[in-house]
XYZ file of C-alpha atoms in Angstrom:
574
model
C 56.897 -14.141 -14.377
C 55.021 -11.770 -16.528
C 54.110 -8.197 -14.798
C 50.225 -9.090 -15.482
C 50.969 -11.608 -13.000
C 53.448 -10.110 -11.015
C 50.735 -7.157 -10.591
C 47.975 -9.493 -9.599
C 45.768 -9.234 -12.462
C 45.098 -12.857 -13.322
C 44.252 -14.464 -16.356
C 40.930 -16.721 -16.807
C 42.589 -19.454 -15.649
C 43.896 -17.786 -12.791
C 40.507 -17.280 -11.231
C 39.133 -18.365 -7.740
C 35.488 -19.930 -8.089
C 34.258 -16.957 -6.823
C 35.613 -14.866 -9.862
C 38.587 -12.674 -8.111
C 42.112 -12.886 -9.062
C 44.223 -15.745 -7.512
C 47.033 -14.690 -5.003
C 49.672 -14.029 -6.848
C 52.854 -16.051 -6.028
C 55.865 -14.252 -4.463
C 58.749 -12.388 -7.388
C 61.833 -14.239 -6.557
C 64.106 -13.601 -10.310
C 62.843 -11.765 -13.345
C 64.006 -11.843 -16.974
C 65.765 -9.766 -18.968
C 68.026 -6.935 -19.189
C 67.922 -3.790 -16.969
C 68.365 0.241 -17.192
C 71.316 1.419 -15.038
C 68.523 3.266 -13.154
C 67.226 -0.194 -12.446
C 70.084 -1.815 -11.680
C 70.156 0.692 -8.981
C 66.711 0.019 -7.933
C 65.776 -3.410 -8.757
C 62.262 -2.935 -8.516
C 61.766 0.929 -10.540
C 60.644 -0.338 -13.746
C 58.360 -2.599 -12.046
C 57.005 0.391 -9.971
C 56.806 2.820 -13.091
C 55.124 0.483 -14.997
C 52.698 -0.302 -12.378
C 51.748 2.825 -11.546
C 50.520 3.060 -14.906
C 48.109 0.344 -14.243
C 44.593 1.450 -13.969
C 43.103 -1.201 -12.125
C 43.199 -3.028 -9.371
C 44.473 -0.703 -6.897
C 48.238 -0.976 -6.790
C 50.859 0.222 -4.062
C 54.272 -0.402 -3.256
C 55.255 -0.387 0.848
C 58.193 -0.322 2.588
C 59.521 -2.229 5.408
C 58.222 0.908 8.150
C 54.863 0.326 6.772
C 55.132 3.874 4.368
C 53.592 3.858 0.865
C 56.110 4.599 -1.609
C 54.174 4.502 -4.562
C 51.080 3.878 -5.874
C 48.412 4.360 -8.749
C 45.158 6.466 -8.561
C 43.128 3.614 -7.939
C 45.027 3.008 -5.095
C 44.327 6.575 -3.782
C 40.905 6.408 -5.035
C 39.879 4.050 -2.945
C 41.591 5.387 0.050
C 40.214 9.067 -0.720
C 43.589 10.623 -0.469
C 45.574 12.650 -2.433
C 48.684 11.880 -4.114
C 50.087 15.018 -2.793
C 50.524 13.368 0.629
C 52.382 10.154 -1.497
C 55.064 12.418 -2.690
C 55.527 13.775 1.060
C 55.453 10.343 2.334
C 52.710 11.255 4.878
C 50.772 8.098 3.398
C 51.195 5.270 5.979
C 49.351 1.405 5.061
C 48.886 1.697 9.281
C 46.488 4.952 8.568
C 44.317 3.008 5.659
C 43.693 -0.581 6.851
C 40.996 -1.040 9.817
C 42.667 -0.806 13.260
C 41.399 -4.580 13.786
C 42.892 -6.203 11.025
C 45.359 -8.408 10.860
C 47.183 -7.116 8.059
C 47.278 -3.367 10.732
C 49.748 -2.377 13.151
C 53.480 -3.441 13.956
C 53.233 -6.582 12.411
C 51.504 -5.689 8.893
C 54.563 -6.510 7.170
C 55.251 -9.717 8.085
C 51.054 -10.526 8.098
C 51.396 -8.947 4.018
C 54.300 -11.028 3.522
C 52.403 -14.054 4.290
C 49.495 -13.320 2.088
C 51.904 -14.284 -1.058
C 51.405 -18.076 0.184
C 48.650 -17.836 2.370
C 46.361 -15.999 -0.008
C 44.096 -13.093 0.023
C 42.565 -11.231 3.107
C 39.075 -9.553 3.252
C 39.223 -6.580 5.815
C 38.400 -2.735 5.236
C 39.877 0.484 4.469
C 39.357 3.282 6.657
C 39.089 6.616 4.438
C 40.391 9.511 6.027
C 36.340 10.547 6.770
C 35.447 7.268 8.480
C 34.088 5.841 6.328
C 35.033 2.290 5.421
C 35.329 0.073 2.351
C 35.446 -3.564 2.369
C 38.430 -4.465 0.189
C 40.625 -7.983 -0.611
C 44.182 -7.981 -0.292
C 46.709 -9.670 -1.887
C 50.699 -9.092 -1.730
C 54.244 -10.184 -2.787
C 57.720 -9.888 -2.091
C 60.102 -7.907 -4.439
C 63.547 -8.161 -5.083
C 63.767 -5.384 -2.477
C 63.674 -7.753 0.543
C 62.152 -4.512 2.201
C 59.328 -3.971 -0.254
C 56.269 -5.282 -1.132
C 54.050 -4.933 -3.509
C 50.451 -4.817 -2.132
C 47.404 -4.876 -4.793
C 43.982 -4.024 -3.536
C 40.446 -5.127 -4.354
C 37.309 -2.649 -3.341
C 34.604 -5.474 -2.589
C 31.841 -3.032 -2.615
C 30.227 -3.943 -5.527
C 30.790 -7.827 -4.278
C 29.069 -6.989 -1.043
C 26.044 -4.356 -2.695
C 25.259 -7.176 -4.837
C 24.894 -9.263 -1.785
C 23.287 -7.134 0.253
C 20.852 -6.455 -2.516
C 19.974 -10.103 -3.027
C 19.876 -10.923 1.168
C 17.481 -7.664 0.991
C 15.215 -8.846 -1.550
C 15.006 -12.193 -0.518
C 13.967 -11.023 3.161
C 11.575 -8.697 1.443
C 9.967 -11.322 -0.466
C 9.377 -13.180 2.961
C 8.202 -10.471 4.465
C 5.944 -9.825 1.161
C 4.804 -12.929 0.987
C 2.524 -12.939 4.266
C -0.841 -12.190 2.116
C -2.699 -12.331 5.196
C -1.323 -9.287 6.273
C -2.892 -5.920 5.506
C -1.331 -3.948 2.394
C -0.558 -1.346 5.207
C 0.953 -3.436 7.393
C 3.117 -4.788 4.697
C 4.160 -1.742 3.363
C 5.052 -0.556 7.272
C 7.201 -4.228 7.284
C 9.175 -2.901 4.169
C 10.107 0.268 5.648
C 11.589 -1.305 8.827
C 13.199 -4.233 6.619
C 14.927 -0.947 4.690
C 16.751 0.779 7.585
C 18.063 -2.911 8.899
C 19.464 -3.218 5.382
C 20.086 -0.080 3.459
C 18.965 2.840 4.212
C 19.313 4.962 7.227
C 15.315 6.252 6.912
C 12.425 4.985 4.572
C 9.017 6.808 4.088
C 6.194 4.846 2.123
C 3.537 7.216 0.527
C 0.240 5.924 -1.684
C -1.208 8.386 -3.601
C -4.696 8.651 -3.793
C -7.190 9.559 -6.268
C -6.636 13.395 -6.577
C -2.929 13.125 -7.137
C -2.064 13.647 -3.410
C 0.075 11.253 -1.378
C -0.713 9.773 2.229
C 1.788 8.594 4.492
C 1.331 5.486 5.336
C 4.817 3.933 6.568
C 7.933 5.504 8.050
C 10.413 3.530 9.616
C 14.233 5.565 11.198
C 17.447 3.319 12.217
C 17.438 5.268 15.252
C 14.071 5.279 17.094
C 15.125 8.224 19.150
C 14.419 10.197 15.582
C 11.234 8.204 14.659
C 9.217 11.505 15.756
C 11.272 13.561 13.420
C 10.356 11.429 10.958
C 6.600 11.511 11.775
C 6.667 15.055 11.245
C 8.622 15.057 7.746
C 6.882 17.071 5.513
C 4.283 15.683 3.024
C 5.342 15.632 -0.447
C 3.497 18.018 -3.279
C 0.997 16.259 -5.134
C 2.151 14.383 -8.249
C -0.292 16.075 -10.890
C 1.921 19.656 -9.012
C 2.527 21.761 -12.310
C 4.796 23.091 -10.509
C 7.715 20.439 -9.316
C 9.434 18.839 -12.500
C 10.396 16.089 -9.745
C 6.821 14.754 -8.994
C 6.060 15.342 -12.470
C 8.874 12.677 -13.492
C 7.308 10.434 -10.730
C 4.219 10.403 -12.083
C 5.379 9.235 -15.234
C 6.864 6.557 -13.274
C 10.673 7.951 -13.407
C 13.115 6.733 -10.740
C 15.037 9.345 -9.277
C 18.792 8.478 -7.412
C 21.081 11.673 -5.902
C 23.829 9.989 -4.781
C 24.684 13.014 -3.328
C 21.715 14.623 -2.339
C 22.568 18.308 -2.296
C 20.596 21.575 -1.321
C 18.559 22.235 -4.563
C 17.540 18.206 -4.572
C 16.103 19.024 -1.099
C 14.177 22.217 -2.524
C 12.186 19.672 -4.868
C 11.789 17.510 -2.302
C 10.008 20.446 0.022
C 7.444 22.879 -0.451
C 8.461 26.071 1.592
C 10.671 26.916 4.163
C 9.485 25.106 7.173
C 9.406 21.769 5.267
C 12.608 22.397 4.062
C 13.951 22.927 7.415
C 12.552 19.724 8.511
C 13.869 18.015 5.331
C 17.388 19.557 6.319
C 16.975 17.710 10.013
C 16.606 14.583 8.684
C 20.405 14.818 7.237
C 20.306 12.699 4.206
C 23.199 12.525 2.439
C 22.012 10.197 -0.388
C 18.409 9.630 -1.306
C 16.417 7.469 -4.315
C 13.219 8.056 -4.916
C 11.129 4.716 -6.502
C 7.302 5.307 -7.939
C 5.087 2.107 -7.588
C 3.269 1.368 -10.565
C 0.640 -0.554 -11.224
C -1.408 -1.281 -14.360
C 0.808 1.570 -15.722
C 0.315 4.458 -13.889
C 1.654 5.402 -10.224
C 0.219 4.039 -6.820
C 2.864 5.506 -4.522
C 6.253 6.158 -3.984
C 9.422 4.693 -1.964
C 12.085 6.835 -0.629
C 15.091 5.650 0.736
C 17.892 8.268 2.500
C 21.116 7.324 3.337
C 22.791 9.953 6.150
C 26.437 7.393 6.392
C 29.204 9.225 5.240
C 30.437 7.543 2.573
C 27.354 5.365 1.506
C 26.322 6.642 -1.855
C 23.489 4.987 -3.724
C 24.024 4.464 -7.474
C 22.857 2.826 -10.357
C 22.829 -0.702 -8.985
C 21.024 0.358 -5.452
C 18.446 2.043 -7.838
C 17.899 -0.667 -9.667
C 17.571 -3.066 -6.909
C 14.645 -0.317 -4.681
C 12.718 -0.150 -8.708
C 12.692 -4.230 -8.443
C 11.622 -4.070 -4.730
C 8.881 -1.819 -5.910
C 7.485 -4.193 -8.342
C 7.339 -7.441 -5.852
C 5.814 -4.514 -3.036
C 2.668 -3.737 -5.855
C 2.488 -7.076 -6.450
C 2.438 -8.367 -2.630
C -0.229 -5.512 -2.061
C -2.262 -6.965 -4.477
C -2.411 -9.769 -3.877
C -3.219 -9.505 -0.163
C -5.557 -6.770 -1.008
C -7.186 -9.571 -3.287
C -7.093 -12.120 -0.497
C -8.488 -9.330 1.938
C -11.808 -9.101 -0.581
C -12.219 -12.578 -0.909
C -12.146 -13.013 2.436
C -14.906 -9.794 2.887
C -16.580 -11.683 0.336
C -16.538 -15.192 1.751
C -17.742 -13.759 5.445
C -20.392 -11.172 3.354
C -21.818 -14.410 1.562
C -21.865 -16.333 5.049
C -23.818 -13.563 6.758
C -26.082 -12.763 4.077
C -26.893 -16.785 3.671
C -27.439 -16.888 7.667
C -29.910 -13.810 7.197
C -31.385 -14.916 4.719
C -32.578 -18.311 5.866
C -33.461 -16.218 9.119
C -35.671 -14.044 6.767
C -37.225 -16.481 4.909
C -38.095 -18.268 7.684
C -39.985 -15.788 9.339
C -42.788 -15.159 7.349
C -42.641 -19.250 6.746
C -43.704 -19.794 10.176
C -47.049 -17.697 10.470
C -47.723 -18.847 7.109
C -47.259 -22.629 7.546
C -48.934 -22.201 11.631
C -51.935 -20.379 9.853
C -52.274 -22.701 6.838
C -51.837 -25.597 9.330
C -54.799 -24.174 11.638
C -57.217 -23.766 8.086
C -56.286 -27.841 7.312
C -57.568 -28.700 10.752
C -60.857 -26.020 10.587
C -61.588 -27.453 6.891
C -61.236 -31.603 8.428
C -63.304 -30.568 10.844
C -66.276 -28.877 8.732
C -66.011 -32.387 6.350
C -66.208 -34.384 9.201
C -68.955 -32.499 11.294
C -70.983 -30.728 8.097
C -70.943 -28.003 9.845
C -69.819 -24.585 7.402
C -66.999 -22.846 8.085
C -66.784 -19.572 9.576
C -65.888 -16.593 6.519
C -64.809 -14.268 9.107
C -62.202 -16.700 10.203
C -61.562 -18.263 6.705
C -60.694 -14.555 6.188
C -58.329 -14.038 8.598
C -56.671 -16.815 7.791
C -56.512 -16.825 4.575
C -55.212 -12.720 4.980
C -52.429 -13.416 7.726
C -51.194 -16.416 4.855
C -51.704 -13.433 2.099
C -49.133 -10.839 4.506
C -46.696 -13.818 4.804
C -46.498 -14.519 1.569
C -46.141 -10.841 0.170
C -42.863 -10.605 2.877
C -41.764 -13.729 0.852
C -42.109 -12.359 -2.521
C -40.504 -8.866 -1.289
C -37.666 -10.686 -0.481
C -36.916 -13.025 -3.406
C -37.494 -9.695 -5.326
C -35.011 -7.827 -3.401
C -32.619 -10.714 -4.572
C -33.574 -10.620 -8.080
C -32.907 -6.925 -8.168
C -29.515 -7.379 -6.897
C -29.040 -10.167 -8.983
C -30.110 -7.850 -11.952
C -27.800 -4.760 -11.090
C -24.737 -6.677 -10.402
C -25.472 -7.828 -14.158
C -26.246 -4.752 -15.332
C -29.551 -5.563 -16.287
C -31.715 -3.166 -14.771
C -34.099 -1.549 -16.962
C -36.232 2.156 -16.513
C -39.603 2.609 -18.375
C -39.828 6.451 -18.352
C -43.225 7.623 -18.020
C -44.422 10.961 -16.256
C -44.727 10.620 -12.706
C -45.533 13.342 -10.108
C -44.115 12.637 -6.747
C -46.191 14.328 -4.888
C -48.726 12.239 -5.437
C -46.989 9.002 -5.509
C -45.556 10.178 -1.852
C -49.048 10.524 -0.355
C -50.368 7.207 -2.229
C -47.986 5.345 0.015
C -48.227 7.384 3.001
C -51.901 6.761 2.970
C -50.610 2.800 2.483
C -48.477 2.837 5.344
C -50.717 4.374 7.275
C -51.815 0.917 8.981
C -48.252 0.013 9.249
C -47.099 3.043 11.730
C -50.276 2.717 13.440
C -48.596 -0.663 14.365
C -45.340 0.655 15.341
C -46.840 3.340 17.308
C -45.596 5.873 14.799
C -48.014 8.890 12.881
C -47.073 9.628 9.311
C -47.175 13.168 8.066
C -46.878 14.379 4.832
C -46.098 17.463 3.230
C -46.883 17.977 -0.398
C -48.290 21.062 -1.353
C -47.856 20.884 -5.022
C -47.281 18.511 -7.687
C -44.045 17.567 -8.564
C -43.867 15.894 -11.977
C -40.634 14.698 -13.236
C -39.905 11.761 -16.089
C -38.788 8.523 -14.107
C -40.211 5.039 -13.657
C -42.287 5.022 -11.578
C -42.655 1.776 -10.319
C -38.969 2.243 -9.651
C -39.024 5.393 -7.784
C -42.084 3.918 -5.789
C -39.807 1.126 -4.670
C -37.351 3.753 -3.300
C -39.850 6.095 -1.149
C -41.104 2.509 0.299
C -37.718 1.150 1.085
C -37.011 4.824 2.639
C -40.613 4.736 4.934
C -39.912 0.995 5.818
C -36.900 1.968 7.218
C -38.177 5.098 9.464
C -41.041 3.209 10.713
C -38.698 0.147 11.823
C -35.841 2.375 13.011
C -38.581 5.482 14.427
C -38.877 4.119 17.651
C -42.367 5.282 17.795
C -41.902 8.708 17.114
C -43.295 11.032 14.201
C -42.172 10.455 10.465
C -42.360 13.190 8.286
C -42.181 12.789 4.486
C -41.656 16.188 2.095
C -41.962 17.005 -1.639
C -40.997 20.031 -2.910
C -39.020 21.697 -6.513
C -35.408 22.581 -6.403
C -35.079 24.254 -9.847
C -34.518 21.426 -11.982
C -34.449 18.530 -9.319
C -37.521 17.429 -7.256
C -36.278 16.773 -3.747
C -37.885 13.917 -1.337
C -37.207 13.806 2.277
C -38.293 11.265 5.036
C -37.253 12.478 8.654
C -37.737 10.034 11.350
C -36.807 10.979 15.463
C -35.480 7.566 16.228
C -32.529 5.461 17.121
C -30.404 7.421 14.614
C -26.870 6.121 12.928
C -23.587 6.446 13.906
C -21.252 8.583 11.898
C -19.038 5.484 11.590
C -21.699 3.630 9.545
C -23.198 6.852 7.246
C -20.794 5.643 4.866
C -21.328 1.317 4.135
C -25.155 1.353 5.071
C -25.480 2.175 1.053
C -24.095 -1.190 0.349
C -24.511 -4.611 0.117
C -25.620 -6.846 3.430
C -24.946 -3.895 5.151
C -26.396 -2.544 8.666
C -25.742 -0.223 11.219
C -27.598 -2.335 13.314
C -27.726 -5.978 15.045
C -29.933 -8.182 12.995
C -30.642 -9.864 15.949
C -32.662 -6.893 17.158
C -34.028 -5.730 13.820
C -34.724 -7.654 10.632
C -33.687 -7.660 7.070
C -31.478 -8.327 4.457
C -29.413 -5.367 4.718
C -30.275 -4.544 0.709
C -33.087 -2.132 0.624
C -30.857 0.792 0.783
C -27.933 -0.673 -1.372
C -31.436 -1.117 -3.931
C -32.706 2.247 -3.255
C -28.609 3.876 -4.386
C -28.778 1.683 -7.418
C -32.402 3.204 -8.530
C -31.367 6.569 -8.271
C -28.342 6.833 -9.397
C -29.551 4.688 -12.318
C -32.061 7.827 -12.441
C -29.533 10.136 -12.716
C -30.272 11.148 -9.065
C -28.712 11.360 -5.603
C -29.549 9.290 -2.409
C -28.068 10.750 1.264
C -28.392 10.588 4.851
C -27.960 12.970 7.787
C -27.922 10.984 11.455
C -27.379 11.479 14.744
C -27.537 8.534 17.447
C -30.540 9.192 19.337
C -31.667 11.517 17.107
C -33.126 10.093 14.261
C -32.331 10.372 10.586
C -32.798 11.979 7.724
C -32.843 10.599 3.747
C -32.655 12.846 1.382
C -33.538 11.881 -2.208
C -33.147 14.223 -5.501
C -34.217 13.330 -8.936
C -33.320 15.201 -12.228
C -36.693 16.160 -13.633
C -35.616 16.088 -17.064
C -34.918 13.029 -19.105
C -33.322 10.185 -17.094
């Protein structure tokens, strides 16, 4: 027998399926002549060449279960020192897991076997508890007392298979679009301590280079708290931290042994460094998210097992977990607007047939009522009345105006979502446009119980369009009068150095903070429709216009205590 084969390391042919060396078959003769020292020793020249063998891991033990001999990766992958070889302190008992088989009073025999039986999986135990998941394989010398063990570390075996059960787990999990992207992210963090990591933390960053917090998961949940309280990371655009400046250009970073200065990038002054410090990582990766090029957030995985170093290959895995987490976001964040949009386009179609058909009514009951007057004059010859023909014919005139106010309102989204708004500029003073249409709605509040008061002192002349702006100040006093609740409305005009500023205060119902921010867009109200009216897209309209103007369009609201709309205008150029 050859001492490739004698020492385990197998030739292509020699292979299992799943690519690991074949038991090697027990040494029963060998070939050849032999050094006195050998005759001696029948197995020294097998030893001393051996030990020269890098790889695999390579020991020779005696019948009490001692080590006599063996090559650094041997000790390597035990973590001890070859001092403690040549002292013969190095027992196979001390190194193999205490549940083993091939452990205790009858490893010999159990090694012995192996040389027919073939290879056992089990686990070393390094001298600081850690363990590593190794194959063994042995076979008798010429020294009936002796064998000759050869080791395989299966870590790389079983990261590679952890990695793939991982991913694959994560793609389930990242496959549920109808989650939200935060709930998905918060699944990957607790998939990540059940796998390979002792704590995750899942940060987006937002739009100013900061990061939020969004997911932390801990393998213990007595130290979820802890976790909670980590310190926030530094923004990325920090000038300051060569880390987060890496991140931001989308660099991976792995410490597989994450020592004090790694922790000082990590945390920005001493109390977050002392909470850093609690959280006893020992190894740590940090992955950027990227999408479209540029960094949405950031994964960071911590590993506080002795003995459980990330590397290379763990990196790699967390950077291709990072791409399918993007992607999954995306994706449900698309499916989340589509749905928004499919439930927007239902409400907004049951409004609007609610809308249209309210001014249809009056206008088909009065049109209805001037069919059956007109019969009734051809039939009797008697002349109809003009004071009801007017009536009639004004109630149809109202209807019909609602009618065209709303197909406009959908032309003029129709138009913006196109882009195709246009501005004639002309020189408009709001002042006087303001009291033009308080004097118009002055019938109007009259009907809802509301006065309208206006206060203009001066002209205000700035270059807009002024059938545009027009359309704003009446969407803004439509809305006080319907919302006013019967109270005062108070409309103002006034300079503010190079803007001209238009308010409309109303003392009604008021809006909840909640809503101050959506009631600016489309089919949106902070109200029940059932209990007012409308399409919801007079103030989405009225944003377009101004900003379109160069202008700005707010609110101030209390419930119960009416609201305030506060329009500006550049009075330049738009």
């Amino acid at each position: 027998m050859s001492l490739g084969r004698a020492a385990g390391l197998a030739s292509s042919e020699e292979m299992d399926e799943d690519g690991s060396a074949a038991a090697p078959e027990p040494v029963t003769a060998r070939a050849g002549p032999r050094t006195a020292g050998e005759a001696a020793d029948p197995d020294a020249g097998l030893v001393r060449r051996l030990m020269g063998v890098p790889a695999p891991a390579l020991a020779i033990m005696d019948a009490t279960g001692r080590v006599v001999d063996a090559n650094d990766s041997f000790l390597r992958l035990g973590d001890v020192g070859r001092e403690a070889l040549e002292a013969g302190r190095l027992r196979w008992d001390a190194l193999a897991a205490p549940e083993s088989p091939a452990a205790g009073a009858h490893a010999l025999d159990m090694l012995r076997r192996l040389g027919t039986a073939g290879p056992l999986e089990t686990e070393y135990v390094r001298p600081d508890g850690s363990r590593v998941p190794v194959r063994v394989s042995a076979l008798g010398l010429e020294q009936p007392e002796r064998l000759l063990v050869l080791v395989q570390d299966l870590t790389p075996r079983r990261r590679a298979e952890e990695a793939l059960r991982f991913l694959s787990d994560a793609s389930r999990e990242l496959a549920e679009v109808r989650a939200e992207p935060e709930a998905i992210l918060a699944g990957v963090a607790h998939l990540a301590v059940s796998a390979m990591a002792t704590w995750c933390l899942v940060d987006v960053l937002e739009e100013d280079g900061s990061f939020r917090r969004v997911a932390q998961a801990h393998r213990e949940p007595g130290r979820e708290a802890l976790l909670r309280e980590a310190p926030r990371y530094p923004p990325i655009t920090d000038a300051q931290s060569p880390l987060f400046q890496a991140l931001a250009r989308g660099e991976s970073r792995v410490y597989p042994d994450f020592l004090p200065e790694h922790r000082v990038l990590m945390a920005r002054g001493a109390g977050a460094l002392a909470q850093l410090e609690q959280l006893g990582a020992r190894s740590v990766m940090l992955v950027p998210m990227r999408s479209r090029g540029r960094a949405v957030g950031l994964l960071t995985f911590a590993s506080c097992d002795v003995g459980r170093r990330y590397g290379s290959e763990d990196l790699e895995m967390v950077e291709e977990l990072a791409r399918r987490v993007v992607a999954a976001v995306e994706n449900a964040r698309l499916y989340h607007q589509g749905q928004d949009a499919v439930r927007l386009r239902d409400e907004f179609l049951g409004i609007a047939s609610h809308e249209l058909k309210t001014p249809l009514t009056p206008l088909r009951l009065r049109l209805q009522m001037l069919q059956r007057q007109t019969e009734g004059a051809l039939r009797t010859g008697e002349p109809l009345s003009p004071e009801r023909l007017s009536e009639g014919l004004d109630v149809a005139l109202r209807q019909v105006r609602k009618l065209a106010d709303l197909v406009d309102n959908l032309l003029d989204v129709s138009r913006i979502t196109a882009g195709r708004m246009k501005l004639e500029l002309e020189d408009v003073d709001l002042a006087a446009l303001a009291s033009e249409l308080v004097s118009r709605f002055t019938p109007s509040a009259v009907q809802f119980g509301c006065t309208l008061e206006l206060h203009a002192p001066v002209p205000v002349v700035g270059r807009w369009d002024r059938l545009r702006v027009e359309q704003v100040v009446t969407n803004l006093l439509t809305n006080a009068l319907k919302y006013g609740a019967g109270r005062p409305v108070v409309v103002r005009v006034e300079a503010a150095g190079e803007r001209a500023r238009l308010t409309v205060q109303d003392h009604g119902i008021g809006i909840a903070e909640e809503d101050l921010g959506r009631i600016f867009e489309r089919f949106e109200r902070a109200v029940s429709d059932r209990h007012y009216g409308g399409l919801g897209l007079g103030l989405y309209i009225t944003r377009q216009i101004v900003e379109a103007l160069g202008g700005t369009v707010r609110v101030s609201s209390r419930p119960g205590m009416g609201s305030t709309f506060t329009l500006e205008l550049p009075r330049g150029a738009g």
